Amino acid sequence: MTFLGIGTTELILILLLLILVFGPDRIGEMARWLGNAYRKATGLTSEFDSQVRSIWDGSTDSKLKSDFVADIKDMKDEISQMNQDIRQDLTKIMVEEE
């Protein structure tokens, strides 16, 4: 089982580290925040997917489809960069809290 490319053992170690660093009181608060963020991301992903499928299925223009694929690739790259930025920011926050 993997979660975001992290195996079960690594996930358990991360959770134990978080408990040691932040204490058991803040873990619940952090879990709620992560749960809300995950739920919002999942909703956005499914909405985006349905819109992409409706545009793709409704179009017969190959130029439009190739432009669409290029735009999707650009968005994917931007999202990957945002993901890296968020991870760096979270790492800085965790280091500062220690």
PDB file of C-alpha atoms in Angstrom, residues 15-95:
ATOM      1  CA  LEU A  15       3.476   9.778  11.895  1.00  0.00           C
ATOM      2  CA  LEU A  16       5.643   8.769  14.860  1.00  0.00           C
ATOM      3  CA  LEU A  17       8.053  11.600  14.087  1.00  0.00           C
ATOM      4  CA  LEU A  18       5.166  14.062  13.909  1.00  0.00           C
ATOM      5  CA  ILE A  19       3.894  12.884  17.292  1.00  0.00           C
ATOM      6  CA  LEU A  20       7.354  13.362  18.787  1.00  0.00           C
ATOM      7  CA  VAL A  21       7.842  16.803  17.231  1.00  0.00           C
ATOM      8  CA  PHE A  22       4.386  18.330  17.670  1.00  0.00           C
ATOM      9  CA  GLY A  23       2.946  16.288  20.508  1.00  0.00           C
ATOM     10  CA  PRO A  24      -0.267  14.282  20.513  1.00  0.00           C
ATOM     11  CA  ASP A  25      -2.498  17.351  21.037  1.00  0.00           C
ATOM     12  CA  ARG A  26      -1.592  18.987  17.721  1.00  0.00           C
ATOM     13  CA  ILE A  27      -1.753  15.767  15.676  1.00  0.00           C
ATOM     14  CA  GLY A  28      -5.562  15.823  15.653  1.00  0.00           C
ATOM     15  CA  GLU A  29      -5.586  19.423  14.493  1.00  0.00           C
ATOM     16  CA  MET A  30      -3.080  18.653  11.746  1.00  0.00           C
ATOM     17  CA  ALA A  31      -5.014  15.553  10.655  1.00  0.00           C
ATOM     18  CA  ARG A  32      -8.235  17.583  10.313  1.00  0.00           C
ATOM     19  CA  TRP A  33      -6.419  20.194   8.236  1.00  0.00           C
ATOM     20  CA  LEU A  34      -4.883  17.521   5.990  1.00  0.00           C
ATOM     21  CA  GLY A  35      -8.249  15.777   5.651  1.00  0.00           C
ATOM     22  CA  ASN A  36      -9.959  18.997   4.575  1.00  0.00           C
ATOM     23  CA  ALA A  37      -7.178  19.782   2.108  1.00  0.00           C
ATOM     24  CA  TYR A  38      -7.345  16.259   0.659  1.00  0.00           C
ATOM     25  CA  ARG A  39     -11.148  16.436   0.332  1.00  0.00           C
ATOM     26  CA  LYS A  40     -10.943  19.785  -1.475  1.00  0.00           C
ATOM     27  CA  ALA A  41      -8.187  18.532  -3.785  1.00  0.00           C
ATOM     28  CA  THR A  42     -10.195  15.408  -4.587  1.00  0.00           C
ATOM     29  CA  GLY A  43     -13.271  17.493  -5.392  1.00  0.00           C
ATOM     30  CA  LEU A  44     -11.282  19.808  -7.637  1.00  0.00           C
ATOM     31  CA  THR A  45      -9.674  16.858  -9.375  1.00  0.00           C
ATOM     32  CA  SER A  46     -12.977  15.154 -10.143  1.00  0.00           C
ATOM     33  CA  GLU A  47     -14.533  18.413 -11.346  1.00  0.00           C
ATOM     34  CA  PHE A  48     -11.528  19.113 -13.551  1.00  0.00           C
ATOM     35  CA  ASP A  49     -11.615  15.561 -14.911  1.00  0.00           C
ATOM     36  CA  SER A  50     -15.293  15.780 -15.841  1.00  0.00           C
ATOM     37  CA  GLN A  51     -14.768  19.112 -17.617  1.00  0.00           C
ATOM     38  CA  VAL A  52     -11.758  17.785 -19.529  1.00  0.00           C
ATOM     39  CA  ARG A  53     -13.682  14.705 -20.615  1.00  0.00           C
ATOM     40  CA  SER A  54     -16.660  16.746 -21.813  1.00  0.00           C
ATOM     41  CA  ILE A  55     -14.405  19.043 -23.867  1.00  0.00           C
ATOM     42  CA  TRP A  56     -12.380  16.134 -25.253  1.00  0.00           C
ATOM     43  CA  ASP A  57     -15.419  14.042 -26.180  1.00  0.00           C
ATOM     44  CA  GLY A  58     -17.230  16.981 -27.747  1.00  0.00           C
ATOM     45  CA  SER A  59     -14.407  18.115 -30.014  1.00  0.00           C
ATOM     46  CA  THR A  60     -13.465  16.730 -33.425  1.00  0.00           C
ATOM     47  CA  ASP A  61     -10.842  19.390 -34.228  1.00  0.00           C
ATOM     48  CA  SER A  62      -7.343  17.831 -34.018  1.00  0.00           C
ATOM     49  CA  LYS A  63      -5.636  21.266 -33.646  1.00  0.00           C
ATOM     50  CA  LEU A  64      -7.896  22.068 -30.710  1.00  0.00           C
ATOM     51  CA  LYS A  65      -7.083  18.716 -29.126  1.00  0.00           C
ATOM     52  CA  SER A  66      -3.321  19.170 -29.574  1.00  0.00           C
ATOM     53  CA  ASP A  67      -3.523  22.678 -28.073  1.00  0.00           C
ATOM     54  CA  PHE A  68      -5.603  21.255 -25.250  1.00  0.00           C
ATOM     55  CA  VAL A  69      -3.009  18.552 -24.533  1.00  0.00           C
ATOM     56  CA  ALA A  70      -0.249  21.188 -24.502  1.00  0.00           C
ATOM     57  CA  ASP A  71      -2.246  23.321 -22.056  1.00  0.00           C
ATOM     58  CA  ILE A  72      -2.809  20.313 -19.804  1.00  0.00           C
ATOM     59  CA  LYS A  73       0.924  19.562 -19.810  1.00  0.00           C
ATOM     60  CA  ASP A  74       1.675  23.166 -18.837  1.00  0.00           C
ATOM     61  CA  MET A  75      -0.859  22.975 -16.007  1.00  0.00           C
ATOM     62  CA  LYS A  76       0.641  19.692 -14.816  1.00  0.00           C
ATOM     63  CA  ASP A  77       4.091  21.287 -14.703  1.00  0.00           C
ATOM     64  CA  GLU A  78       2.744  24.266 -12.743  1.00  0.00           C
ATOM     65  CA  ILE A  79       0.974  21.988 -10.267  1.00  0.00           C
ATOM     66  CA  SER A  80       4.154  19.953  -9.796  1.00  0.00           C
ATOM     67  CA  GLN A  81       6.075  23.149  -9.073  1.00  0.00           C
ATOM     68  CA  MET A  82       3.424  24.274  -6.574  1.00  0.00           C
ATOM     69  CA  ASN A  83       3.612  20.869  -4.910  1.00  0.00           C
ATOM     70  CA  GLN A  84       7.382  21.222  -4.510  1.00  0.00           C
ATOM     71  CA  ASP A  85       6.981  24.748  -3.130  1.00  0.00           C
ATOM     72  CA  ILE A  86       4.387  23.573  -0.596  1.00  0.00           C
ATOM     73  CA  ARG A  87       6.632  20.725   0.538  1.00  0.00           C
ATOM     74  CA  GLN A  88       9.541  23.144   1.002  1.00  0.00           C
ATOM     75  CA  ASP A  89       7.330  25.559   2.953  1.00  0.00           C
ATOM     76  CA  LEU A  90       6.046  22.757   5.182  1.00  0.00           C
ATOM     77  CA  THR A  91       9.582  21.580   5.811  1.00  0.00           C
ATOM     78  CA  LYS A  92      10.615  25.115   6.815  1.00  0.00           C
ATOM     79  CA  ILE A  93       7.606  25.379   9.154  1.00  0.00           C
ATOM     80  CA  MET A  94       8.417  22.060  10.785  1.00  0.00           C
ATOM     81  CA  VAL A  95      12.067  23.056  11.273  1.00  0.00           C
TER      82      VAL A  95
END
